mmCIF file of N, CA, C and O in Angstrom:
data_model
loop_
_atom_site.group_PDB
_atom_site.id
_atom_site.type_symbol
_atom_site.label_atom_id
_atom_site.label_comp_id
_atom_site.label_asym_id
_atom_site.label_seq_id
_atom_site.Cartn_x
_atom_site.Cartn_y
_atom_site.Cartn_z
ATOM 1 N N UNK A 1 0.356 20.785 0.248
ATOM 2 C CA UNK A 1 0.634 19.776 -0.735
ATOM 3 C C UNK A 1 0.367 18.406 -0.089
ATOM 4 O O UNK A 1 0.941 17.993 0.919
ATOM 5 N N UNK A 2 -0.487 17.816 -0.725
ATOM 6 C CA UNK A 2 -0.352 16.429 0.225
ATOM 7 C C UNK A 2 0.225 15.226 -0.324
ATOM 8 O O UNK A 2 0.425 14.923 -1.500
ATOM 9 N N UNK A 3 0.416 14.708 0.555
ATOM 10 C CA UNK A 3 1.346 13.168 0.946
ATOM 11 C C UNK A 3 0.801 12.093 1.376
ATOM 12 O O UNK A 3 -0.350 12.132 1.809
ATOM 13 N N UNK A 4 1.707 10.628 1.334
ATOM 14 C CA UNK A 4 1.184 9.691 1.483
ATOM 15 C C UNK A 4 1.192 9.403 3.030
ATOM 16 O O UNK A 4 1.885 10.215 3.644
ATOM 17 N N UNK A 5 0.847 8.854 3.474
ATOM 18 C CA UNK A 5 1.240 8.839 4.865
ATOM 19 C C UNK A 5 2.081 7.892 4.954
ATOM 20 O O UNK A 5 2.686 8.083 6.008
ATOM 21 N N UNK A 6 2.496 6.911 4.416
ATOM 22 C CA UNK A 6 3.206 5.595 4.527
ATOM 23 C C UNK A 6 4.191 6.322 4.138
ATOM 24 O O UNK A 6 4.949 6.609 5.064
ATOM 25 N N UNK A 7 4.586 6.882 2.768
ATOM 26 C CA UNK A 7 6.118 6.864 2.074
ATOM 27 C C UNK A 7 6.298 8.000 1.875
ATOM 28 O O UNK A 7 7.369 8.224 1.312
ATOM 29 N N UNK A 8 5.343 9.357 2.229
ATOM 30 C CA UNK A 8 5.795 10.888 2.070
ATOM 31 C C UNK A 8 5.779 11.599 0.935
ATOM 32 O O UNK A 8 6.082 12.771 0.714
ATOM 33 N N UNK A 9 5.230 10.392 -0.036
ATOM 34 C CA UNK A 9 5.160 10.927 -1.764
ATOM 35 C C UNK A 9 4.468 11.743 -1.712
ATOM 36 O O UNK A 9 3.583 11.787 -0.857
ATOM 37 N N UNK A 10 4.653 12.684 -2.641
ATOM 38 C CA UNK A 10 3.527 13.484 -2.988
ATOM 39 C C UNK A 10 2.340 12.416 -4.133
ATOM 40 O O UNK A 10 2.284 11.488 -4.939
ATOM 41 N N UNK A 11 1.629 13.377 -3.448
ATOM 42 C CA UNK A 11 0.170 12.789 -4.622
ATOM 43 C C UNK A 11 -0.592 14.123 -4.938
ATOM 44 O O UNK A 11 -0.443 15.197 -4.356
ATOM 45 N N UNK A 12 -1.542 13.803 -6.104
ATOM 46 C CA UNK A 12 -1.830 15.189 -6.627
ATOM 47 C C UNK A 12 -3.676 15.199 -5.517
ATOM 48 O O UNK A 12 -4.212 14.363 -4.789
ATOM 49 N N UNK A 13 -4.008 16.446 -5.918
ATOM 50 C CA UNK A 13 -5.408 16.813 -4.959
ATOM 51 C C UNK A 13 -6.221 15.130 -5.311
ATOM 52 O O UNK A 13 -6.521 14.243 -4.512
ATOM 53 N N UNK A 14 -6.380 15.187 -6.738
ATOM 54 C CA UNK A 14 -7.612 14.332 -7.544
ATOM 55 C C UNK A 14 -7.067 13.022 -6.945
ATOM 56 O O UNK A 14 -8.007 12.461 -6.382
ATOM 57 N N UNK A 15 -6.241 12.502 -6.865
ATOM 58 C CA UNK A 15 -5.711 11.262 -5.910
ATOM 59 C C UNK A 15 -6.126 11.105 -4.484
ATOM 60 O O UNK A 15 -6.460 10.029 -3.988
ATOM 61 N N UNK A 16 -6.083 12.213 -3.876
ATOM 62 C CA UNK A 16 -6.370 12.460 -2.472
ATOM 63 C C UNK A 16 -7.772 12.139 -2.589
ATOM 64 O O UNK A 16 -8.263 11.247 -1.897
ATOM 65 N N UNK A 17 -8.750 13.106 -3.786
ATOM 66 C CA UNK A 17 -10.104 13.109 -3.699
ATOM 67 C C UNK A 17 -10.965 11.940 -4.070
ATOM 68 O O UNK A 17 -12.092 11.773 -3.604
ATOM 69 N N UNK A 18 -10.445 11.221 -4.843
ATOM 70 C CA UNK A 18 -10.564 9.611 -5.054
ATOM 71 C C UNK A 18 -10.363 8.688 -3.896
ATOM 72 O O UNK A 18 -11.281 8.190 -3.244
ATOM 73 N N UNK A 19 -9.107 8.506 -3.697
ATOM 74 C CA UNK A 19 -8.748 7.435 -2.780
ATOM 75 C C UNK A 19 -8.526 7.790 -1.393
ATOM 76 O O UNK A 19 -8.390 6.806 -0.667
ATOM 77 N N UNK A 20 -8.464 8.714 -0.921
ATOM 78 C CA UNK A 20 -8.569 8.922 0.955
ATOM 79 C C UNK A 20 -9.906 9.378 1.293
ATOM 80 O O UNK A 20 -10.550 10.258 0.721
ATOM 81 N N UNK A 21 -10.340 8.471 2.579
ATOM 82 C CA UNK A 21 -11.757 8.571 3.056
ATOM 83 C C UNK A 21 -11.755 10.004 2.996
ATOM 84 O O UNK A 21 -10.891 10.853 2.780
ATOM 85 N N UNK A 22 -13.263 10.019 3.312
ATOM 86 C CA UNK A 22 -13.119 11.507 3.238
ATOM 87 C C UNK A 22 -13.246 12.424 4.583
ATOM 88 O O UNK A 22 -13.524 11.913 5.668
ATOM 89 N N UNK A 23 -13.033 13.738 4.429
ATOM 90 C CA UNK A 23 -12.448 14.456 5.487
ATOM 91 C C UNK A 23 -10.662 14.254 5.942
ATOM 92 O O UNK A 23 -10.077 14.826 6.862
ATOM 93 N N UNK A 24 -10.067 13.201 4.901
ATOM 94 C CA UNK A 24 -8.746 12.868 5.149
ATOM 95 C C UNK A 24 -8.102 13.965 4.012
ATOM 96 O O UNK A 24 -8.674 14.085 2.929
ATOM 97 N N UNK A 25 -6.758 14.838 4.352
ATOM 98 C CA UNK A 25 -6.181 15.371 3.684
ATOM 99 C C UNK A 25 -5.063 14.445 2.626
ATOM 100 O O UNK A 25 -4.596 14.718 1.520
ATOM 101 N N UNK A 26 -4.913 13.378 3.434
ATOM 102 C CA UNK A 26 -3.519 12.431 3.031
ATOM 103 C C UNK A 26 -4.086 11.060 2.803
ATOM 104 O O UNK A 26 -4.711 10.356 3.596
ATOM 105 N N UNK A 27 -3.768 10.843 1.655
ATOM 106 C CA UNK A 27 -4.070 9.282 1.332
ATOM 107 C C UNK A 27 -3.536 8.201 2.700
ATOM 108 O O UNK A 27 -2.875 9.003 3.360
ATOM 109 N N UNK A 28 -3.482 7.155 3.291
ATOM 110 C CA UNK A 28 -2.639 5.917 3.756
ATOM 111 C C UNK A 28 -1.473 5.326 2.824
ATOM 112 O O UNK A 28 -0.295 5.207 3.162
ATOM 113 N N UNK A 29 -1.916 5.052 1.843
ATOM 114 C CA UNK A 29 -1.086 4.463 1.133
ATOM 115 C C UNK A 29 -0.997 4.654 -0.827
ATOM 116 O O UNK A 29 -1.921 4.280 -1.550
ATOM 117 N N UNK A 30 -0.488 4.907 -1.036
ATOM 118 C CA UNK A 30 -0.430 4.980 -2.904
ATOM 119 C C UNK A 30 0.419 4.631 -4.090
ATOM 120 O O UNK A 30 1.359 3.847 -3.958
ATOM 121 N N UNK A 31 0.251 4.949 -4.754
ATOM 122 C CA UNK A 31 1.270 4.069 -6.392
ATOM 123 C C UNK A 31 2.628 3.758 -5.899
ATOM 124 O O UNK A 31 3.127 2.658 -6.133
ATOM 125 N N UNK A 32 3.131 4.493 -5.359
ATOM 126 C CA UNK A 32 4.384 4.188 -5.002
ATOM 127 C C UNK A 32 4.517 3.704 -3.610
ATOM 128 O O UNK A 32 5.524 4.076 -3.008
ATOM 129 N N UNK A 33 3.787 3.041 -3.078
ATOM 130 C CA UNK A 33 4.088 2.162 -1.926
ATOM 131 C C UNK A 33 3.639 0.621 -2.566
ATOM 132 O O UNK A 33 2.492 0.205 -2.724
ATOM 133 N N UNK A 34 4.918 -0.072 -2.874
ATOM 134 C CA UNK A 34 4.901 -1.545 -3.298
ATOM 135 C C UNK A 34 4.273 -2.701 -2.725
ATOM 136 O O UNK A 34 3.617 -3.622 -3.211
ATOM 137 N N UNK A 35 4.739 -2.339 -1.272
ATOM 138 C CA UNK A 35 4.388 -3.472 -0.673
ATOM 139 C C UNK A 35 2.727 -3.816 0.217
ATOM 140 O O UNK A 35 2.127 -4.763 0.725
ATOM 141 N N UNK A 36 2.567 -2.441 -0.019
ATOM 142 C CA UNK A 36 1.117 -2.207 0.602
ATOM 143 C C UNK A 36 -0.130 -2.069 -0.104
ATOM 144 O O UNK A 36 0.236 -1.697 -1.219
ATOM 145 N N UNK A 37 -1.244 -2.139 -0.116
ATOM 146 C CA UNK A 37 -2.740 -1.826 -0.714
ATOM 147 C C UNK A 37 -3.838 -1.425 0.488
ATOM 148 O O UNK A 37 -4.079 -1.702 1.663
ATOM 149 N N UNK A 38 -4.337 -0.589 -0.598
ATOM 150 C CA UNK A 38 -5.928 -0.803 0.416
ATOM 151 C C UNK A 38 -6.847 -1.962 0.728
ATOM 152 O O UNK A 38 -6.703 -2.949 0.007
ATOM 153 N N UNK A 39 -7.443 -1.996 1.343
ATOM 154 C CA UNK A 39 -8.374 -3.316 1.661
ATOM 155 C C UNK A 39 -9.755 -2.374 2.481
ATOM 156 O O UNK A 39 -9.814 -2.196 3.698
ATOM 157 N N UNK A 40 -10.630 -1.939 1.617
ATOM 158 C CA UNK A 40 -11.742 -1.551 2.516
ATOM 159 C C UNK A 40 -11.117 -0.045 3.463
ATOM 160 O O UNK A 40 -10.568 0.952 2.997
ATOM 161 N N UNK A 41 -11.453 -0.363 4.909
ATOM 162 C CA UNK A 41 -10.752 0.948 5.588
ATOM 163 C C UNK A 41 -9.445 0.417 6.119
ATOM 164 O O UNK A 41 -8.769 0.968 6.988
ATOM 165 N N UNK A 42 -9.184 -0.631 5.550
ATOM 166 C CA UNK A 42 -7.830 -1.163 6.313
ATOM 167 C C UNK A 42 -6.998 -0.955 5.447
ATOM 168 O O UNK A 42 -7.547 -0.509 4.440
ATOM 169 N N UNK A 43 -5.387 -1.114 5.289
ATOM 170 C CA UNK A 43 -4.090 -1.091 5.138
ATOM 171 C C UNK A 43 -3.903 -2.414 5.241
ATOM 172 O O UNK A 43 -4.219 -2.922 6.317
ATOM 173 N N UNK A 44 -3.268 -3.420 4.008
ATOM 174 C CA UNK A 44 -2.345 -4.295 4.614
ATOM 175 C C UNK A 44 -1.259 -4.983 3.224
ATOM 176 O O UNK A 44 -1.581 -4.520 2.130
ATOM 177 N N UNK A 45 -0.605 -5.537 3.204
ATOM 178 C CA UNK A 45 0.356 -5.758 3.053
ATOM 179 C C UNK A 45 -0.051 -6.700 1.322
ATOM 180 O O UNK A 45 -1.058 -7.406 1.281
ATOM 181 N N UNK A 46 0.716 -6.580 0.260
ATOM 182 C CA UNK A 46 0.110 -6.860 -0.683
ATOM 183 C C UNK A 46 0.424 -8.538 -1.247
ATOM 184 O O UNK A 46 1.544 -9.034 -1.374
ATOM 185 N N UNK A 47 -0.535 -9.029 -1.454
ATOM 186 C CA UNK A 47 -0.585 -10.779 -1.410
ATOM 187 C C UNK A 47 0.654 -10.782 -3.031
ATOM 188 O O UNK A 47 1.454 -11.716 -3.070
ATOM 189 N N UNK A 48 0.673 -10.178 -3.709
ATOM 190 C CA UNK A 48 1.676 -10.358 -4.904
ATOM 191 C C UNK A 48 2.290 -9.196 -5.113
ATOM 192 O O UNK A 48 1.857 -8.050 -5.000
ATOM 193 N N UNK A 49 3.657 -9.712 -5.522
ATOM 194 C CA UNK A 49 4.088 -8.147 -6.004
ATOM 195 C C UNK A 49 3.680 -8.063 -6.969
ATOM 196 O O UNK A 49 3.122 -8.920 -7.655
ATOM 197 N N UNK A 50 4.039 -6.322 -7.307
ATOM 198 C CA UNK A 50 3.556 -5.252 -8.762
ATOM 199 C C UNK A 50 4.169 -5.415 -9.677
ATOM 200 O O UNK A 50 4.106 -4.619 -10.614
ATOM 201 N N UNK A 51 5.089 -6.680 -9.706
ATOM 202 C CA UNK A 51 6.183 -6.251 -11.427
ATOM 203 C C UNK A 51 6.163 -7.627 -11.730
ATOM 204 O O UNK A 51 6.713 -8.043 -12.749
#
């Protein structure tokens, strides 16, 4: 079952197969990590919050 690596959520396959590079089983980061985004191959911290 895979997970986020940041927050341990589950995420479904088609999430994984979209958004984690590939050959990665586990996204970095996803919907339910607030404070974070992708940026390219980087991780960083999100310029506005989500609400």
């Amino acid at each position: 079952m895979p997970t986020c690596q940041n927050c341990d959520s589950f995420v479904t396959e088609g999430y994984v197969r979209v958004f984690a590079p590939e050959g990665m089983d586990d996204p970095r980061v996803c919907p339910h990590c607030e404070d974070l985004v992708r940026d390219g191959s980087q991780v960083r911290e999100a310029r506005a919050t989500r609400h």
